[in-house]
Coordinates of C-alpha atoms and ligand atoms in Angstrom, one line a residue:
X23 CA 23.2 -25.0 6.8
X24 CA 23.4 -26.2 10.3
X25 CA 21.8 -25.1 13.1
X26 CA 23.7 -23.3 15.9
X27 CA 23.2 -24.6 19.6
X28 CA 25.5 -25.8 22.5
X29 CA 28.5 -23.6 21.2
X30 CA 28.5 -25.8 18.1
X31 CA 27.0 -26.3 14.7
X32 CA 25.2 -29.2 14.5
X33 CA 23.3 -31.3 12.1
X34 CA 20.3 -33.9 12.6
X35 CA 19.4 -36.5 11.0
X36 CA 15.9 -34.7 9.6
X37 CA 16.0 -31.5 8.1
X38 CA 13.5 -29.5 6.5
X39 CA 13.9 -27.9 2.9
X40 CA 14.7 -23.9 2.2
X41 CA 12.8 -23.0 -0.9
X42 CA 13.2 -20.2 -3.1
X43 CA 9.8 -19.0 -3.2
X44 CA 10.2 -17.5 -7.2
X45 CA 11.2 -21.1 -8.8
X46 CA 10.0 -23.1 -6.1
X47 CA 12.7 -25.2 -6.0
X48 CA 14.4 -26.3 -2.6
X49 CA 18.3 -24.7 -2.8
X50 CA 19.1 -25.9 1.1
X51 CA 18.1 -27.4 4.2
X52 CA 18.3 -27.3 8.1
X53 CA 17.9 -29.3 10.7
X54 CA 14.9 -29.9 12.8
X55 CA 15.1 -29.5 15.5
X56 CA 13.3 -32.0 18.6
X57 CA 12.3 -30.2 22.0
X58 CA 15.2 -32.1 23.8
X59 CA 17.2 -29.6 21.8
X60 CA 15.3 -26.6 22.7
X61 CA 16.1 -27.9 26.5
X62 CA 19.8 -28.4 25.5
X63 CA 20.1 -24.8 23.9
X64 CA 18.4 -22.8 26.7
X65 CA 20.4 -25.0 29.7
X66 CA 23.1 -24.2 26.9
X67 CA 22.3 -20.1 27.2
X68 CA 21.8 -19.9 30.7
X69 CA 26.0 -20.6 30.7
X70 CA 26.4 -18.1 28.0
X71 CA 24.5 -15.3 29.8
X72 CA 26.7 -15.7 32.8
X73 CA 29.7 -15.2 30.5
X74 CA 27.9 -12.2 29.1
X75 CA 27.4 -10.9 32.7
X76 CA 31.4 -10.6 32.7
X77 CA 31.4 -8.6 29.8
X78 CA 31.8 -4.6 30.6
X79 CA 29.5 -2.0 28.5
X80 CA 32.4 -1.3 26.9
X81 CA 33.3 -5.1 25.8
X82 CA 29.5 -5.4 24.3
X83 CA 29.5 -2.1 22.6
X84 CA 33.4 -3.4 20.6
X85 CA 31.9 -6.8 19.9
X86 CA 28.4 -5.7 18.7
X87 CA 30.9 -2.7 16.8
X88 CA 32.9 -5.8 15.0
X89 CA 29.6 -7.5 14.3
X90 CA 28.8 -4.5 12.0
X91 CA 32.4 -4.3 10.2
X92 CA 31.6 -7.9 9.5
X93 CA 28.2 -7.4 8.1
X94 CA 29.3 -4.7 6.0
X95 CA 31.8 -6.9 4.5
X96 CA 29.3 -9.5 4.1
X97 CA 26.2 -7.9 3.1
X98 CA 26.2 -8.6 -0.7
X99 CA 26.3 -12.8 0.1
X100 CA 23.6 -12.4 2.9
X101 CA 21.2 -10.0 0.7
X102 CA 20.9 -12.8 -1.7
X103 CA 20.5 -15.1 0.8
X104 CA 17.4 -12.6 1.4
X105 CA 16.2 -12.9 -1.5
X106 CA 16.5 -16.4 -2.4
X107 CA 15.0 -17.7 0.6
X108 CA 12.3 -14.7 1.1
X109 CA 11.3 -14.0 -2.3
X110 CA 11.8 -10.2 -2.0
X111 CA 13.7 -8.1 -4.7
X112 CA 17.5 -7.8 -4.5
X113 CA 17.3 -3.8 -3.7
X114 CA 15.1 -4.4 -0.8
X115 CA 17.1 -7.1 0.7
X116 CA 20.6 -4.8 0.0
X117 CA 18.0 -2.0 1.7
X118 CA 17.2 -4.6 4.4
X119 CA 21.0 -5.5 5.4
X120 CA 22.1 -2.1 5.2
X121 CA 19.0 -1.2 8.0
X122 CA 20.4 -4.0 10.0
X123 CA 23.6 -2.6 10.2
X124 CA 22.1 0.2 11.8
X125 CA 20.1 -1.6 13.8
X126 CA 22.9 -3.3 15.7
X127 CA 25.1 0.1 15.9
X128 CA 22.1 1.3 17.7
X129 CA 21.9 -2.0 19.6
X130 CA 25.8 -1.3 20.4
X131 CA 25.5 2.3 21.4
X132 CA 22.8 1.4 23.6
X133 CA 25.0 -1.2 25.7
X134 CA 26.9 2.4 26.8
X135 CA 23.6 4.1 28.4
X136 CA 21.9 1.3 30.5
X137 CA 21.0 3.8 33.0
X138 CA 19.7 4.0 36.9
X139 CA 18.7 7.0 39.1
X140 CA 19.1 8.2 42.4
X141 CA 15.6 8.0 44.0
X142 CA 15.2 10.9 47.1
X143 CA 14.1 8.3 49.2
X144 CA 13.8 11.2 51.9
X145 CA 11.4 13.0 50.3
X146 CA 9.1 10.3 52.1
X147 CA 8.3 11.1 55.5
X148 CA 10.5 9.6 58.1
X149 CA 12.8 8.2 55.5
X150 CA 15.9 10.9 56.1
X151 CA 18.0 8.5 56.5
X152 CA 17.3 6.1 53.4
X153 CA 19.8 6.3 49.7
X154 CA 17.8 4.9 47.2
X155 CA 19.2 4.0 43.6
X156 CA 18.0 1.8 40.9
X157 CA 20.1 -0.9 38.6
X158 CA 19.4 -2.5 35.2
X159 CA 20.5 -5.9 34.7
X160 CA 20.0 -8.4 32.3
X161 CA 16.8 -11.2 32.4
X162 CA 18.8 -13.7 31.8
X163 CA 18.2 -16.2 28.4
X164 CA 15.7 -14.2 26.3
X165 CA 13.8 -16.1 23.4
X166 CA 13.6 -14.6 20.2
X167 CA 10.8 -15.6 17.8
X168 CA 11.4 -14.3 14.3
X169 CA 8.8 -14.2 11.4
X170 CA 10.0 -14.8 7.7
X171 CA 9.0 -11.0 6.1
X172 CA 12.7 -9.4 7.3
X173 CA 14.6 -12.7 8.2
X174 CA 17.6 -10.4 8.8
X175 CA 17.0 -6.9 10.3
X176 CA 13.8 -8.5 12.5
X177 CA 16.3 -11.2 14.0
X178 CA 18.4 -7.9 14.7
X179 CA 16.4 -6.0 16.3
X180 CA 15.8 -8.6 18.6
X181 CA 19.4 -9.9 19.2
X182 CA 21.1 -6.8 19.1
X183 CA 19.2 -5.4 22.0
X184 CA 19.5 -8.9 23.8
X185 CA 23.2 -9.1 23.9
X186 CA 23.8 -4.9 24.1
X187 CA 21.9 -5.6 27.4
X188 CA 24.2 -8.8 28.7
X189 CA 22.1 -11.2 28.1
X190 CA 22.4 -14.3 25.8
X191 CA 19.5 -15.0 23.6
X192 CA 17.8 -18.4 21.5
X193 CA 16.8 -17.8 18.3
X194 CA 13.5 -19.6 16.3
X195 CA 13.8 -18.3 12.9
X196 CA 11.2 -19.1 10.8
X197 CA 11.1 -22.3 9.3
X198 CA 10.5 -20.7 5.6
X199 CA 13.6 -18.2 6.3
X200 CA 15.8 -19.5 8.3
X201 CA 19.7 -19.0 6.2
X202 CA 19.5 -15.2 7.1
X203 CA 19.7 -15.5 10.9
X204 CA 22.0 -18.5 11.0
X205 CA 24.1 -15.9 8.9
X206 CA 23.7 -13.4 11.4
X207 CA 24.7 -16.3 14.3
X208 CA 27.9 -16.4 12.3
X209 CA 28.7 -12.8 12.3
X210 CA 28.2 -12.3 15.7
X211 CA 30.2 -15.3 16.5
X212 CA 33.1 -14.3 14.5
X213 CA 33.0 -10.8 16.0
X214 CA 33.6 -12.6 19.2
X215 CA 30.4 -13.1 21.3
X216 CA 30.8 -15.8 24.0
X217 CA 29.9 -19.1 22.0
X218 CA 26.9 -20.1 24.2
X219 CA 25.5 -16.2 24.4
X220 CA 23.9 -17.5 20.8
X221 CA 21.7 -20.0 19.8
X222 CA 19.9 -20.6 16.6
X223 CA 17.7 -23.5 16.9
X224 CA 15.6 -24.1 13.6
X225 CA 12.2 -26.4 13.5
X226 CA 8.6 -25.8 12.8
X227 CA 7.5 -23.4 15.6
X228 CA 4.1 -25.5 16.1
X229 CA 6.2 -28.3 17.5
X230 CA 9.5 -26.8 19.3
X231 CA 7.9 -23.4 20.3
X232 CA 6.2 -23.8 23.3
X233 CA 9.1 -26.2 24.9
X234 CA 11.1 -22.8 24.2
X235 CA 8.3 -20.3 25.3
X236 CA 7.8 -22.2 28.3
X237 CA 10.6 -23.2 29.5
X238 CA 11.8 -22.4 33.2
X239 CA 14.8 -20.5 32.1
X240 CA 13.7 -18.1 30.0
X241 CA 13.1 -14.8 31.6
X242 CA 11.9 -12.8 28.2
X243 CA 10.0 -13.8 25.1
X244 CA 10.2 -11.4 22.1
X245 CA 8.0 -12.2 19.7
X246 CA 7.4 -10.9 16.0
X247 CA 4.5 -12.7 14.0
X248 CA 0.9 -13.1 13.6
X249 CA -1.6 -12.5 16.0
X250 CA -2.7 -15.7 16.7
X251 CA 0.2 -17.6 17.2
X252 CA 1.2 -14.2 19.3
X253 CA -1.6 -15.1 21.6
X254 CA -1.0 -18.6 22.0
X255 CA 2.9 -17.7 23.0
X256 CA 1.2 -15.2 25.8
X257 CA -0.9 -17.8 27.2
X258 CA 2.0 -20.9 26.8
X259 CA 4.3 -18.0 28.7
X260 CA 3.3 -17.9 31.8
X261 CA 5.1 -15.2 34.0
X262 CA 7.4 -14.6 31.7
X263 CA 8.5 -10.7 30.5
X264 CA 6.7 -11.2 26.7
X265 CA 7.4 -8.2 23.7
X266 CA 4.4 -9.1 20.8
X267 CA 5.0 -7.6 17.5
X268 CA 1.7 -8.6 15.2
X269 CA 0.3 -7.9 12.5
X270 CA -2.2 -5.2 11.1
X271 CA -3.9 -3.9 8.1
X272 CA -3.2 -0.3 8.3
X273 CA -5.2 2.5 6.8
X274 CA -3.9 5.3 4.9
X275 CA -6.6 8.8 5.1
X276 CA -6.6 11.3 1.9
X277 CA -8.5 14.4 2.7
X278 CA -9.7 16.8 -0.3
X279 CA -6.5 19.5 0.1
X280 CA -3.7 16.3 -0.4
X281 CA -1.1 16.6 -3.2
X282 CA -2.8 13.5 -5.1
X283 CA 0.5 12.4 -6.9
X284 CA 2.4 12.0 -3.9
X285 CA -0.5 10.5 -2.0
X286 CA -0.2 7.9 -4.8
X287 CA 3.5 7.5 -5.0
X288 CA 3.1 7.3 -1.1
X289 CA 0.8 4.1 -1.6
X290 CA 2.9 2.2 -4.0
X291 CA 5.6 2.3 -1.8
X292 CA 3.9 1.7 1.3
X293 CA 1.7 -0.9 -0.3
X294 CA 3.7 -3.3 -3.0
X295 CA 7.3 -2.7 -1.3
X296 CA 8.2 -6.4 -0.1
X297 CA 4.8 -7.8 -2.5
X298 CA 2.5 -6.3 0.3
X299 CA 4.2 -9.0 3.3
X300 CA 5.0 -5.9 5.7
X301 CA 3.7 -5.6 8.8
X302 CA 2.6 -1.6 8.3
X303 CA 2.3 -2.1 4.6
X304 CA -1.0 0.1 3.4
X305 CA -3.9 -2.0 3.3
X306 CA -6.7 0.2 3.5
X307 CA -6.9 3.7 1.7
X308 CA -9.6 5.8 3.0
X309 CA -10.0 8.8 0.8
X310 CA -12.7 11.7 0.9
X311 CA -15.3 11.4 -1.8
X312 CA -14.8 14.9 -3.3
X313 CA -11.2 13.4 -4.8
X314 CA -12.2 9.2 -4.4
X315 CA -12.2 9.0 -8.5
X316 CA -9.4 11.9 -9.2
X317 CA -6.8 9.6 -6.8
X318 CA -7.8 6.4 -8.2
X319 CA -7.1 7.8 -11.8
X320 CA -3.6 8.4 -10.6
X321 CA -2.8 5.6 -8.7
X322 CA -3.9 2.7 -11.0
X323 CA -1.4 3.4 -13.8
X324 CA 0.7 3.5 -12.0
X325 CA 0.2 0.2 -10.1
X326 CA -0.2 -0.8 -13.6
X327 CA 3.1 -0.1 -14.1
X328 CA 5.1 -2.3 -11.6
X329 CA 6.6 -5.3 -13.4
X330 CA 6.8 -8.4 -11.1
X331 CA 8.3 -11.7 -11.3
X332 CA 12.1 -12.8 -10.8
X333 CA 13.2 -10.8 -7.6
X334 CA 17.2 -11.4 -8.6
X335 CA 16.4 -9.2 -12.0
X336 CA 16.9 -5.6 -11.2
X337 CA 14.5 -4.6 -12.9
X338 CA 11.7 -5.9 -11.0
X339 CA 9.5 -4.3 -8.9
X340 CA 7.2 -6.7 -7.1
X341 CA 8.5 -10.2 -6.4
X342 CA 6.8 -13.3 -5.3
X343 CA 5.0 -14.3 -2.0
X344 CA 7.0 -16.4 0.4
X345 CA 4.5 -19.6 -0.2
X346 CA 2.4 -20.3 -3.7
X347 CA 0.1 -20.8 -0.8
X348 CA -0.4 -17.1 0.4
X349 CA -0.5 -15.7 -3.0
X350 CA -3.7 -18.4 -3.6
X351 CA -5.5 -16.9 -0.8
X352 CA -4.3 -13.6 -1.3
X353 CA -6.3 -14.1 -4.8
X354 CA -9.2 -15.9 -3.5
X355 CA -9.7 -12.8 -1.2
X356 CA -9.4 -10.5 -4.0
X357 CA -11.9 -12.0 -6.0
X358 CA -14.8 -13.0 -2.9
X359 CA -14.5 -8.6 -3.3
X360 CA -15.0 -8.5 -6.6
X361 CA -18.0 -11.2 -5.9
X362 CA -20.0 -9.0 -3.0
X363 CA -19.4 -5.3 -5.3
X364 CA -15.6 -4.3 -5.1
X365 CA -14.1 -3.3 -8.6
X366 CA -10.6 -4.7 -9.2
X367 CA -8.8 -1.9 -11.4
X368 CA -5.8 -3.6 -12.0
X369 CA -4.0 -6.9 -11.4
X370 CA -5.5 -9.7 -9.6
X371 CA -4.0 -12.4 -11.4
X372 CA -1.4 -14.7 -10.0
X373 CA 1.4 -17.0 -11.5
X374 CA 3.0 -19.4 -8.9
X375 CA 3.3 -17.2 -6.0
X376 CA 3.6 -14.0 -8.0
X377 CA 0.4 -12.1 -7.6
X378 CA 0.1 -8.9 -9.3
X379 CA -0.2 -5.7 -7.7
X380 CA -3.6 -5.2 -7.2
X381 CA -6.1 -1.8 -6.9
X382 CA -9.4 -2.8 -5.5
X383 CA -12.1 0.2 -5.4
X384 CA -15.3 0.3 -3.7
X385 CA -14.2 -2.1 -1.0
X386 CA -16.8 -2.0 2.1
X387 CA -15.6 -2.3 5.7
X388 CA -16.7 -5.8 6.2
X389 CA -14.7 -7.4 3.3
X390 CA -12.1 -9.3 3.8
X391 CA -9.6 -7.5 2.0
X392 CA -9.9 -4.7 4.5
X393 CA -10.9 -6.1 7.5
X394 CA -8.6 -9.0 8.0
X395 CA -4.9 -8.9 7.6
X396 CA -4.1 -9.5 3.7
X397 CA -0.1 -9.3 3.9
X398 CA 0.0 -9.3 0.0
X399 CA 0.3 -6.8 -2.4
X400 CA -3.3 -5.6 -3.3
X401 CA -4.5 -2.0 -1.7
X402 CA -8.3 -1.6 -0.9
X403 CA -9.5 1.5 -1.8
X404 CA -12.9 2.9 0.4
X405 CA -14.9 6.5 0.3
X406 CA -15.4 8.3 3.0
X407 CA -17.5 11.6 3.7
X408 CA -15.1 13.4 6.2
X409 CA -12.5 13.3 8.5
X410 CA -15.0 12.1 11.4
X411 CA -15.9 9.0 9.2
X412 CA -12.0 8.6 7.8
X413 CA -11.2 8.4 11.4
X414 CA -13.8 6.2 12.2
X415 CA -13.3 3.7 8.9
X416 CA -9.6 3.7 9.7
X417 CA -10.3 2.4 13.8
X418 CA -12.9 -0.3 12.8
X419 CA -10.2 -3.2 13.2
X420 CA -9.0 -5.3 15.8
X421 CA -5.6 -4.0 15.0
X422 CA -3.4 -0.5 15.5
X423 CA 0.3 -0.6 14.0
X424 CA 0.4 1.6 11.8
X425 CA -1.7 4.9 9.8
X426 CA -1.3 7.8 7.6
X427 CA -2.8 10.9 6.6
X428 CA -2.5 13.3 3.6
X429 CA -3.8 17.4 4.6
X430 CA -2.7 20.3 4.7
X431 CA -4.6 21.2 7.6
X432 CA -2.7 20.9 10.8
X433 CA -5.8 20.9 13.0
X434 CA -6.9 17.7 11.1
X435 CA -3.6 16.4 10.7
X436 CA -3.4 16.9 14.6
X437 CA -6.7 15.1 15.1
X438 CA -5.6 12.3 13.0
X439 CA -2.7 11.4 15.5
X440 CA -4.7 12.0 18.7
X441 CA -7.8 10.1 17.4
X442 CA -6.0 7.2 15.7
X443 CA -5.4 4.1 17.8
X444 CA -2.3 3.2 15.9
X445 CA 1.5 3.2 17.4
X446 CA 2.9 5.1 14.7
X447 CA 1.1 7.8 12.8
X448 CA 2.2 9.4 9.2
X449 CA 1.5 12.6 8.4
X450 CA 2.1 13.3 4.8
X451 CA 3.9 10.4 4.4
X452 CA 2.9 6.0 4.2
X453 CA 2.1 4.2 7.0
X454 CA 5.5 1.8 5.8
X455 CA 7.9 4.5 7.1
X456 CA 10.4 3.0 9.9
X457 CA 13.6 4.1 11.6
X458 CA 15.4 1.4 13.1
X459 CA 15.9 3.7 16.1
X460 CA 12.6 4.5 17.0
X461 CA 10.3 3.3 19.2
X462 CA 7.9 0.3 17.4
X463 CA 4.9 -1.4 18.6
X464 CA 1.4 -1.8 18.0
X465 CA -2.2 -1.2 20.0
X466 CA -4.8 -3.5 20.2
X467 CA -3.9 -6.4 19.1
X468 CA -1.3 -5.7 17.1
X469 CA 0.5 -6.5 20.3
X470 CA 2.2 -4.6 23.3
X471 CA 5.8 -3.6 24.2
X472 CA 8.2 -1.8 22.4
X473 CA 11.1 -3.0 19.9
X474 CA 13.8 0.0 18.6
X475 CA 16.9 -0.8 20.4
X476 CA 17.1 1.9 23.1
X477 CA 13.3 0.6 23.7
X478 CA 14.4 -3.3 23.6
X479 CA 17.1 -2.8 26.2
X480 CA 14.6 -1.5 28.8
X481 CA 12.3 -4.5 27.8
X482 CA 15.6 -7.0 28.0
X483 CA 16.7 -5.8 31.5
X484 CA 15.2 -5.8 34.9
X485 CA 15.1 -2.6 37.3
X486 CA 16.5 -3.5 40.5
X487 CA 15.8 -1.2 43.8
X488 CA 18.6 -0.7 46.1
X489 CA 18.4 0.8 49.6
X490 CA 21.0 1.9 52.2
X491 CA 19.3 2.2 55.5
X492 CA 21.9 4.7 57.8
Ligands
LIG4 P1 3.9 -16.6 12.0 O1 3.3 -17.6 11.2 O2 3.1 -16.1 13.2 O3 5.3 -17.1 12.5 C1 6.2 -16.3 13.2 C2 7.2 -17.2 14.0 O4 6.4 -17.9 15.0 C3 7.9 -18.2 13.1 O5 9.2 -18.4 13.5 C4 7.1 -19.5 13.4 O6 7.8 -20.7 13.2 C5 6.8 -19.3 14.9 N1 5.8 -20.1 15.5 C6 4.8 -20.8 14.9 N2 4.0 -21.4 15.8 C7 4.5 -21.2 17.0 C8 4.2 -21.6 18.3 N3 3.2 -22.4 18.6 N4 5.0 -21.2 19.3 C9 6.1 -20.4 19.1 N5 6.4 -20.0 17.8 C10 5.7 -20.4 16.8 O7 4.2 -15.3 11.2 P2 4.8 -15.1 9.7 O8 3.9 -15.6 8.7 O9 6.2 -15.6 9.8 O10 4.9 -13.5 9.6 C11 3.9 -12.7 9.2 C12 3.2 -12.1 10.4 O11 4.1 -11.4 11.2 C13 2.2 -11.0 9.9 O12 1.0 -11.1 10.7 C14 2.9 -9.7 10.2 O13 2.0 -8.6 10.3 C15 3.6 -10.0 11.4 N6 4.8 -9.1 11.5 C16 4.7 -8.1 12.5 C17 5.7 -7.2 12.6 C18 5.7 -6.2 13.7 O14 6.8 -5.6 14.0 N7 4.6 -5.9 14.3 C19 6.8 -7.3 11.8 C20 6.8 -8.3 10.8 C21 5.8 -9.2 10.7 P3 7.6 -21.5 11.9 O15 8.0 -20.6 10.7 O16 8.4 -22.7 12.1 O17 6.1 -21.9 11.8

């Protein structure tokens, strides 16, 4: 495809392969972009958000509105699109496009409510005759940096809020996934958004991304990725309004009164769905000794059970890693465990960049597999004494997205969320669990700032003060 920049698609003369990660075989390309384009597409925005700052509420909300009739019609094409590029299975992309169509209806309603308030500026001494009220407008050109795990609905949250707000917004997909967003570029063209209110420049993010992050004339930068690169964009930033969404390697508490079969379902979902590459996906299961071997006889059978391989075949359950790559370290990891005393109890093999789901019992805090981010589908399984050490296990990390608990004891389910350092917390339910309309963001450094549209729009805008002296 080409890339979308200028209020054009263009071409250049390199381009970089898409790949489906299951054959491995390249089925399209895009362009790469240089950094003189990056200057071109934000000089570029800059017009389009001053077209978007003549749009009513009303005009954003039909627009965005359109967007989603035209996704709907589209959504079969772009879920394979998903998959082919991203390597997850064809119900999980279909899940993922339908999730994006909520996300930008959200996005859309939230263009109606961008709310001030009256502030009783005579409730300050000698100030009777002040009228205070606050504004929200837009930033301006707000970057958005996209990783490849959800190339659709992640783009979405970002772009939806951007434009609900009035504000026109440059896309950097990721290089490995890049089809899905220029697919959503289209969409929201065709529905009508001002031609230079979107841009989609594609290129490797080590060499166009801090011309974009940096540039003068971009107010906001809304980043989803990995840590690292996260903190490079903060520091390359400057003064800059920044949104980080990073990674983690959440942990998922069982205590002894749990319902053991759904604390198991619970972890195959939350673990395997999207071969482990989700941000909140369970990493680490904490569970108390008195029921460590009763849980691990449920849930490796049926981890067992989940076929993997060719993520177009309905059937499948567990498709393959984005990059051979990953699934090789994701394997390496698994068996420098197995090396310093962890037991694997199922899977651990790979093919290409299919790696089997993977139980690993035993595992100690220090491993790798539970104290580093293993975005692949293996669960690391850890005892624990009691809630006090559960809680403490479950904090030892750097990071704070997302963590569960399974009780029946409110008082410890209670102390669970209050003591946990994480931004979502699960009770009787895996840490995966996300509405598109609630608010999103990690501790620590699993970043700061919220995404969730009505969230997003307050990070998108700037509050004005405005004061009548009489
Ligand atoms: P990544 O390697 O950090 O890449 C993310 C994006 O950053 C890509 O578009 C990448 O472009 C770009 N990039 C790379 N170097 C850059 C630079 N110097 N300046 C600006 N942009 C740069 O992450 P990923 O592998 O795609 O995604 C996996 C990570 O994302 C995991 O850590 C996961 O936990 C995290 N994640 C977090 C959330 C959340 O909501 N908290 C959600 C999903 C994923 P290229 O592709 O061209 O390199």
């Amino acid at each position: 495809m080409k890339m979308y920049m200028g209020g054009e698609w263009v071409s250049r003369s390199k381009t970089v392969p898409v790949t489906n990660p299951f054959t491995g075989q390249p089925f399209d390309s895009v362009p790469v972009a240089g950094v003189e384009d990056v200057d071109l597409a934000v000089k570029s925005a800059v017009r389009g958000a001053a077209a978007m700052r003549k749009l009513s509420a009303f005009d954003r909300y039909e627009v965005l509105m359109k967007a989603v009739g035209l996704l709907k019609q589209r959504a079969e094409d772009i879920a394979r699109t998903i998959t082919a590029e991203e390597g997850k299975i064809i119900a999980e992309a279909r899940t993922e496009v339908a999730r994006c169509v909520q996300t930008l209806t959200w996005s859309a309603e939230e263009a109606k409510r961008l709310y001030g308030e009256t502030i009783p500026l005579d409730a300050s001494p000698g100030n009777a005759m002040k009228f205070g009220f606050t504004v929200r407008v837009p930033v301006g050109v707000v970057a958005a940096i996209s990783p490849f795990n959800f190339p659709l609905n992640l783009v979405a949250h970002k772009v939806g809020p951007a434009l609900a707000a009035g504000n026109a917004v440059v896309i950097k997909p990721a290089s490995d996934t890049p089809l899905s967003a220029l697919k959503l570029t289209e969409v929201l063209l065709d529905a009508g958004i001002p031609p230079e209110a979107i841009q989609c420049v594609t290129g490797p993010g080590g060499s166009i991304g801090d011309a974009l992050v940096s540039h003068p004339d971009v107010r906001k930068v809304t980043f989803t990725g990995s840590r690292d690169i996260g903190e490079r964009i903060c520091k390359t930033a400057g003064l800059k309004k920044v949104t980080m969404e990073l990674g983690s390697n959440s942990p998922l508490i069982v205590l002894p009164d749990a319902d053991l079969i759904k604390v198991a379902e619970a972890t195959v979902a939350s673990g395997y769905g999207n071969a482990g590459q989700v941000c909140i996906s369970t990493q680490r299961v904490i569970v108390d000794k008195k029921i460590y071997v009763d849980y691990l006889d449920i849930l490796t059978p049926m981890v067992a059970a989940l076929s993997a391989g060719d993520p177009m075949h309905e059937s499948v359950k567990v498709g393959p890693m984005v990059r051979e790559r990953d699934a090789e370290r994701v394997e390496g990891w698994i068996r420098e465990a197995a090396h310093s005393g962890a037991r694997v109890l199922t899977g651990g093999e790979r093919s290409g960049a299919v790696m089997r789901p993977t139980v690993i019992a035993d595992v100690k805090p220090e491993m790798k597999v539970s104290c580093e981010e293993i975005f692949g589908p293996a669960v690391a399984v850890t005892p624990a004494s009691d809630i006090d050490e559960a809680i403490r296990l479950a904090n030892s990390t750097r990071y704070g997205l997302a963590a569960a608990i399974f009780t029946q004891d409110i008082n410890k389910a209670l102390k669970f969320a209050l003591e946990v350092d994480s931004g979502n917390l699960n009770i009787n339910g895996g840490t995966s669990f996300r509405a598109d309309m609630m608010p999103y963001g990690g501790l620590k450094d699993s970043g700061m700032g919220k995404e969730g549209p009505r969230y997003a729009v307050e990070e998108m805008t700037e509050l004005k003060m405005v004061i009548i002296h009489r």
